[in-house]
Amino acid sequence: MVTSNSKSYFRSVEQSHRKYNAALRRARGRQTAMNIYWRHKREHEALLRRHLKEEMTELNQIKKKFK
């Protein structure tokens, strides 16, 4: 199910990947590229963690209706 939270998550991920790809194109060396990757990975994990927390909240609200 695609909710408004999902749409927001997908937009955030798309924006993050655009920024990551642009930074990689500008990278001048191996270490710079690796630093860009690690920064992107941290950002992506934080987005996913936030998204999953929001989905769990929605799921708990739905579960309460069945009690």
MMTF fields as JSON, N, C-alpha, C and O atoms, coordinates in Angstrom:
{
  "mmtfVersion": "1.0.0",
  "mmtfProducer": "UNKNOWN",
  "numBonds": 267,
  "numAtoms": 268,
  "numGroups": 67,
  "numChains": 1,
  "numModels": 1,
  "chainsPerModel": [1],
  "groupsPerChain": [67],
  "chainIdList": ["A"],
  "bondAtomList": [4, 2, 8, 6, 12, 10, 16, 14, 20, 18, 24, 22, 28, 26, 32, 30, 36, 34, 40, 38, 44, 42, 48, 46, 52, 50, 56, 54, 60, 58, 64, 62, 68, 66, 72, 70, 76, 74, 80, 78, 84, 82, 88, 86, 92, 90, 96, 94, 100, 98, 104, 102, 108, 106, 112, 110, 116, 114, 120, 118, 124, 122, 128, 126, 132, 130, 136, 134, 140, 138, 144, 142, 148, 146, 152, 150, 156, 154, 160, 158, 164, 162, 168, 166, 172, 170, 176, 174, 180, 178, 184, 182, 188, 186, 192, 190, 196, 194, 200, 198, 204, 202, 208, 206, 212, 210, 216, 214, 220, 218, 224, 222, 228, 226, 232, 230, 236, 234, 240, 238, 244, 242, 248, 246, 252, 250, 256, 254, 260, 258, 264, 262],
  "bondOrderList": [1, 1, 1, 1, 1, 1, 1, 1, 1, 1, 1, 1, 1, 1, 1, 1, 1, 1, 1, 1, 1, 1, 1, 1, 1, 1, 1, 1, 1, 1, 1, 1, 1, 1, 1, 1, 1, 1, 1, 1, 1, 1, 1, 1, 1, 1, 1, 1, 1, 1, 1, 1, 1, 1, 1, 1, 1, 1, 1, 1, 1, 1, 1, 1, 1, 1],
  "groupList": [{"groupName": "MET", "atomNameList": ["N", "CA", "C", "O"], "elementList": ["N", "C", "C", "O"], "formalChargeList": [0, 0, 0, 0], "bondAtomList": [1, 0, 2, 1, 3, 2], "bondOrderList": [1, 1, 2], "singleLetterCode": "M", "chemCompType": "L-PEPTIDE LINKING"}, {"groupName": "VAL", "atomNameList": ["N", "CA", "C", "O"], "elementList": ["N", "C", "C", "O"], "formalChargeList": [0, 0, 0, 0], "bondAtomList": [1, 0, 2, 1, 3, 2], "bondOrderList": [1, 1, 2], "singleLetterCode": "V", "chemCompType": "L-PEPTIDE LINKING"}, {"groupName": "THR", "atomNameList": ["N", "CA", "C", "O"], "elementList": ["N", "C", "C", "O"], "formalChargeList": [0, 0, 0, 0], "bondAtomList": [1, 0, 2, 1, 3, 2], "bondOrderList": [1, 1, 2], "singleLetterCode": "T", "chemCompType": "L-PEPTIDE LINKING"}, {"groupName": "SER", "atomNameList": ["N", "CA", "C", "O"], "elementList": ["N", "C", "C", "O"], "formalChargeList": [0, 0, 0, 0], "bondAtomList": [1, 0, 2, 1, 3, 2], "bondOrderList": [1, 1, 2], "singleLetterCode": "S", "chemCompType": "L-PEPTIDE LINKING"}, {"groupName": "ASN", "atomNameList": ["N", "CA", "C", "O"], "elementList": ["N", "C", "C", "O"], "formalChargeList": [0, 0, 0, 0], "bondAtomList": [1, 0, 2, 1, 3, 2], "bondOrderList": [1, 1, 2], "singleLetterCode": "N", "chemCompType": "L-PEPTIDE LINKING"}, {"groupName": "LYS", "atomNameList": ["N", "CA", "C", "O"], "elementList": ["N", "C", "C", "O"], "formalChargeList": [0, 0, 0, 0], "bondAtomList": [1, 0, 2, 1, 3, 2], "bondOrderList": [1, 1, 2], "singleLetterCode": "K", "chemCompType": "L-PEPTIDE LINKING"}, {"groupName": "TYR", "atomNameList": ["N", "CA", "C", "O"], "elementList": ["N", "C", "C", "O"], "formalChargeList": [0, 0, 0, 0], "bondAtomList": [1, 0, 2, 1, 3, 2], "bondOrderList": [1, 1, 2], "singleLetterCode": "Y", "chemCompType": "L-PEPTIDE LINKING"}, {"groupName": "PHE", "atomNameList": ["N", "CA", "C", "O"], "elementList": ["N", "C", "C", "O"], "formalChargeList": [0, 0, 0, 0], "bondAtomList": [1, 0, 2, 1, 3, 2], "bondOrderList": [1, 1, 2], "singleLetterCode": "F", "chemCompType": "L-PEPTIDE LINKING"}, {"groupName": "ARG", "atomNameList": ["N", "CA", "C", "O"], "elementList": ["N", "C", "C", "O"], "formalChargeList": [0, 0, 0, 0], "bondAtomList": [1, 0, 2, 1, 3, 2], "bondOrderList": [1, 1, 2], "singleLetterCode": "R", "chemCompType": "L-PEPTIDE LINKING"}, {"groupName": "GLU", "atomNameList": ["N", "CA", "C", "O"], "elementList": ["N", "C", "C", "O"], "formalChargeList": [0, 0, 0, 0], "bondAtomList": [1, 0, 2, 1, 3, 2], "bondOrderList": [1, 1, 2], "singleLetterCode": "E", "chemCompType": "L-PEPTIDE LINKING"}, {"groupName": "GLN", "atomNameList": ["N", "CA", "C", "O"], "elementList": ["N", "C", "C", "O"], "formalChargeList": [0, 0, 0, 0], "bondAtomList": [1, 0, 2, 1, 3, 2], "bondOrderList": [1, 1, 2], "singleLetterCode": "Q", "chemCompType": "L-PEPTIDE LINKING"}, {"groupName": "HIS", "atomNameList": ["N", "CA", "C", "O"], "elementList": ["N", "C", "C", "O"], "formalChargeList": [0, 0, 0, 0], "bondAtomList": [1, 0, 2, 1, 3, 2], "bondOrderList": [1, 1, 2], "singleLetterCode": "H", "chemCompType": "L-PEPTIDE LINKING"}, {"groupName": "ALA", "atomNameList": ["N", "CA", "C", "O"], "elementList": ["N", "C", "C", "O"], "formalChargeList": [0, 0, 0, 0], "bondAtomList": [1, 0, 2, 1, 3, 2], "bondOrderList": [1, 1, 2], "singleLetterCode": "A", "chemCompType": "L-PEPTIDE LINKING"}, {"groupName": "LEU", "atomNameList": ["N", "CA", "C", "O"], "elementList": ["N", "C", "C", "O"], "formalChargeList": [0, 0, 0, 0], "bondAtomList": [1, 0, 2, 1, 3, 2], "bondOrderList": [1, 1, 2], "singleLetterCode": "L", "chemCompType": "L-PEPTIDE LINKING"}, {"groupName": "GLY", "atomNameList": ["N", "CA", "C", "O"], "elementList": ["N", "C", "C", "O"], "formalChargeList": [0, 0, 0, 0], "bondAtomList": [1, 0, 2, 1, 3, 2], "bondOrderList": [1, 1, 2], "singleLetterCode": "G", "chemCompType": "PEPTIDE LINKING"}, {"groupName": "ILE", "atomNameList": ["N", "CA", "C", "O"], "elementList": ["N", "C", "C", "O"], "formalChargeList": [0, 0, 0, 0], "bondAtomList": [1, 0, 2, 1, 3, 2], "bondOrderList": [1, 1, 2], "singleLetterCode": "I", "chemCompType": "L-PEPTIDE LINKING"}, {"groupName": "TRP", "atomNameList": ["N", "CA", "C", "O"], "elementList": ["N", "C", "C", "O"], "formalChargeList": [0, 0, 0, 0], "bondAtomList": [1, 0, 2, 1, 3, 2], "bondOrderList": [1, 1, 2], "singleLetterCode": "W", "chemCompType": "L-PEPTIDE LINKING"}],
  "groupTypeList": [0, 1, 2, 3, 4, 3, 5, 3, 6, 7, 8, 3, 1, 9, 10, 3, 11, 8, 5, 6, 4, 12, 12, 13, 8, 8, 12, 8, 14, 8, 10, 2, 12, 0, 4, 15, 6, 16, 8, 11, 5, 8, 9, 11, 9, 12, 13, 13, 8, 8, 11, 13, 5, 9, 9, 0, 2, 9, 13, 4, 10, 15, 5, 5, 5, 7, 5],
  "groupIdList": [1, 2, 3, 4, 5, 6, 7, 8, 9, 10, 11, 12, 13, 14, 15, 16, 17, 18, 19, 20, 21, 22, 23, 24, 25, 26, 27, 28, 29, 30, 31, 32, 33, 34, 35, 36, 37, 38, 39, 40, 41, 42, 43, 44, 45, 46, 47, 48, 49, 50, 51, 52, 53, 54, 55, 56, 57, 58, 59, 60, 61, 62, 63, 64, 65, 66, 67],
  "secStructList": [7, 7, 7, 2, 2, 2, 2, 2, 2, 2, 2, 2, 2, 2, 2, 2, 2, 2, 2, 2, 2, 2, 2, 2, 2, 2, 7, 7, 1, 2, 2, 2, 2, 2, 2, 2, 2, 2, 2, 2, 2, 2, 2, 2, 2, 2, 2, 2, 2, 2, 2, 2, 2, 2, 2, 2, 2, 2, 2, 2, 2, 2, 2, 2, 2, 6, 7],
  "xCoordList": [0.845, 0.0, 0.891, 1.809, 0.622, 1.396, 0.619, -0.457, 1.185, 0.552, 1.329, 2.34, 0.842, 1.548, 2.944, 3.88, 3.083, 4.409, 5.333, 6.517, 4.797, 5.605, 6.057, 7.209, 5.134, 5.487, 6.586, 7.519, 6.476, 7.488, 8.828, 9.881, 8.775, 10.003, 10.659, 11.867, 9.864, 10.418, 11.004, 12.039, 10.348, 10.889, 12.216, 13.157, 12.289, 13.525, 14.652, 15.79, 14.341, 15.36, 15.822, 17.016, 14.881, 15.239, 16.146, 17.133, 15.822, 16.635, 18.026, 19.026, 18.085, 19.36, 20.227, 21.431, 19.621, 20.383, 20.861, 21.959, 20.061, 20.495, 21.721, 22.695, 21.649, 22.755, 24.004, 25.116, 23.814, 24.917, 25.58, 26.805, 24.774, 25.323, 26.066, 27.113, 25.524, 26.189, 27.528, 28.519, 27.563, 28.812, 29.845, 31.035, 29.383, 30.311, 30.944, 32.125, 30.171, 30.717, 31.798, 32.734, 31.681, 32.661, 33.871, 34.878, 33.777, 34.856, 36.151, 36.145, 37.258, 38.56, 39.444, 40.449, 39.076, 39.936, 39.149, 37.953, 39.842, 39.215, 38.673, 37.538, 39.476, 39.053, 37.863, 36.964, 37.855, 36.718, 35.449, 34.386, 35.565, 34.408, 33.907, 32.699, 34.827, 34.425, 33.74, 32.755, 34.256, 33.626, 32.216, 31.303, 32.051, 30.726, 29.777, 28.624, 30.277, 29.458, 29.034, 27.859, 29.968, 29.631, 28.634, 27.736, 28.791, 27.837, 26.45, 25.445, 26.408, 25.141, 24.502, 23.29, 25.299, 24.78, 24.141, 23.049, 24.829, 24.265, 22.94, 21.976, 22.901, 21.67, 20.541, 19.404, 20.875, 19.873, 19.337, 18.134, 20.211, 19.783, 18.88, 17.912, 19.189, 18.355, 16.969, 15.965, 16.915, 15.627, 14.804, 13.609, 15.45, 14.746, 14.25, 13.112, 15.091, 14.706, 13.471, 12.534, 13.484, 12.354, 11.091, 10.001, 11.25, 10.116, 9.502, 8.281, 10.336, 9.826, 9.144, 8.164, 9.65, 9.013, 7.613, 6.666, 7.491, 6.183, 5.229, 4.053, 5.725, 4.872, 4.417, 3.267, 5.291, 4.916, 3.844, 2.937, 3.939, 2.927, 1.576, 0.552, 1.575, 0.332, -0.241, -1.451, 0.632, 0.194, -0.42, -1.441, 0.189, -0.348, -1.717, -2.583, -1.922, -3.231, -4.283, -5.414, -3.92, -4.843, -5.141, -6.286, -4.111, -4.311, -5.26, -6.035, -5.205, -6.075, -7.547, -8.408, -7.837, -9.224, -9.802, -11.015, -8.956, -9.417, -9.544, -10.067, -9.084, -9.179, -10.559, -10.822],
  "yCoordList": [-1.175, 0.0, 1.239, 1.351, 2.151, 3.39, 4.491, 4.902, 4.952, 6.029, 7.315, 7.338, 8.37, 9.644, 9.559, 10.189, 8.771, 8.588, 7.862, 8.187, 6.882, 6.141, 7.056, 7.011, 7.886, 8.813, 9.758, 10.042, 10.243, 11.136, 10.411, 10.978, 9.152, 8.356, 8.182, 8.37, 7.823, 7.6, 8.887, 8.852, 10.012, 11.296, 11.594, 12.069, 11.316, 11.56, 10.668, 11.118, 9.402, 8.479, 8.924, 8.901, 9.324, 9.784, 11.013, 11.103, 11.939, 13.144, 12.775, 13.342, 11.837, 11.39, 10.754, 11.0, 9.94, 9.282, 10.279, 10.13, 11.281, 12.314, 13.046, 13.282, 13.397, 14.096, 13.196, 13.666, 11.922, 10.954, 10.812, 10.854, 10.646, 10.476, 11.728, 11.632, 12.884, 14.137, 14.262, 14.673, 13.911, 14.0, 13.001, 13.309, 11.801, 10.803, 11.275, 11.028, 11.945, 12.455, 13.502, 13.622, 14.259, 15.298, 14.763, 15.458, 13.513, 12.944, 12.871, 12.499, 13.23, 13.273, 12.076, 11.822, 11.352, 10.251, 9.128, 9.257, 8.023, 6.845, 7.135, 6.775, 7.783, 8.049, 9.005, 8.844, 9.982, 10.905, 10.147, 10.378, 9.241, 8.445, 7.568, 7.438, 6.969, 6.125, 6.947, 6.499, 8.154, 9.014, 9.413, 9.473, 9.678, 10.011, 8.821, 8.99, 7.626, 6.424, 6.236, 5.986, 6.351, 6.125, 7.165, 6.841, 8.414, 9.458, 9.136, 9.282, 8.694, 8.338, 7.148, 7.129, 6.18, 4.992, 5.372, 4.906, 6.226, 6.666, 7.388, 7.156, 8.265, 9.017, 8.062, 8.197, 7.101, 6.157, 5.292, 5.041, 4.843, 4.031, 4.834, 4.298, 6.099, 6.945, 7.14, 7.11, 7.34, 7.481, 6.209, 6.264, 5.061, 3.786, 3.555, 3.129, 3.831, 3.643, 4.489, 4.011, 5.757, 6.655, 6.147, 6.172, 5.688, 5.188, 3.954, 3.854, 3.026, 1.813, 2.122, 1.47, 3.106, 3.515, 4.07, 3.765, 4.888, 5.437, 4.326, 4.349, 3.352, 2.243, 1.413, 0.975, 1.187, 0.417, 1.154, 0.527, 2.477, 3.275, 3.119, 2.955, 3.17, 2.983, 1.586, 1.421, 0.591, -0.782, -0.956, -1.628, -0.361, -0.462, 0.199, -0.288, 1.302, 1.949, 1.042, 0.968, 0.364, -0.544, -1.733, -2.177, -2.252, -3.393, -3.057, -3.909, -1.823, -1.41, -1.482, -1.719, -1.279, -1.329, -2.734, -2.893, -3.743, -5.121, -5.672, -6.772, -4.944, -5.419, -5.22, -5.563],
  "zCoordList": [0.0, 0.0, 0.0, 0.813, -0.897, -0.993, -0.28, -0.716, 0.813, 1.576, 1.352, 0.65, 1.952, 1.804, 2.413, 1.921, 3.493, 4.094, 3.122, 3.028, 2.402, 1.431, 0.307, -0.125, -0.161, -1.236, -0.779, -1.53, 0.449, 0.996, 1.11, 0.816, 1.538, 1.656, 0.291, 0.148, -0.707, -2.04, -2.625, -3.292, -2.378, -2.83, -2.142, -2.778, -0.857, -0.115, -0.615, -0.752, -0.888, -1.392, -2.778, -3.076, -3.614, -4.96, -4.88, -5.611, -4.014, -3.84, -3.32, -3.759, -2.396, -1.843, -2.921, -2.977, -3.775, -4.836, -5.892, -6.428, -6.192, -7.133, -6.586, -7.301, -5.305, -4.663, -4.63, -4.866, -4.342, -4.293, -5.661, -5.769, -6.698, -8.045, -8.517, -9.158, -8.199, -8.583, -7.866, -8.47, -6.585, -5.827, -6.349, -6.418, -6.718, -7.27, -8.574, -8.819, -9.4, -10.657, -10.41, -11.201, -9.324, -9.0, -8.247, -8.112, -7.75, -6.939, -7.745, -8.918, -7.102, -7.771, -7.406, -8.069, -6.367, -5.95, -5.301, -5.037, -5.048, -4.471, -3.074, -2.764, -2.232, -0.861, -0.82, 0.006, -1.694, -1.766, -2.144, -1.568, -3.113, -3.538, -2.393, -2.191, -1.647, -0.52, 0.567, 1.155, 0.839, 1.836, 1.409, 2.232, 0.14, -0.392, -0.203, 0.196, -0.495, -0.338, 1.117, 1.386, 2.057, 3.462, 3.967, 4.744, 3.527, 3.912, 3.358, 4.053, 2.092, 1.462, 2.185, 2.401, 2.55, 3.23, 4.563, 4.887, 5.339, 6.619, 6.417, 7.148, 5.418, 5.143, 4.734, 5.186, 3.875, 3.382, 4.528, 4.605, 5.401, 6.54, 7.477, 8.015, 7.67, 8.533, 7.922, 8.633, 6.597, 5.919, 6.062, 6.35, 5.861, 5.963, 7.384, 7.584, 8.364, 9.768, 10.101, 10.741, 9.655, 9.906, 9.202, 9.773, 7.964, 7.191, 7.854, 7.969, 8.283, 8.912, 10.241, 10.6, 10.968, 12.221, 11.949, 12.674, 10.899, 10.538, 10.111, 10.473, 9.343, 8.92, 10.112, 10.148, 11.086, 12.272, 13.063, 13.611, 13.128, 13.811, 13.124, 13.788, 11.78, 11.024, 11.258, 11.417, 11.278, 11.485, 12.864, 13.008, 13.874, 15.231, 15.336, 16.063, 14.62, 14.635, 13.995, 14.475, 12.928, 12.259, 13.161, 13.247, 13.836, 14.726, 15.87, 16.304, 16.361, 17.466, 17.073, 17.921, 15.791, 15.329, 15.448, 15.585, 15.399, 15.44, 16.85, 17.031, 17.846, 19.231, 19.776, 20.929]
}
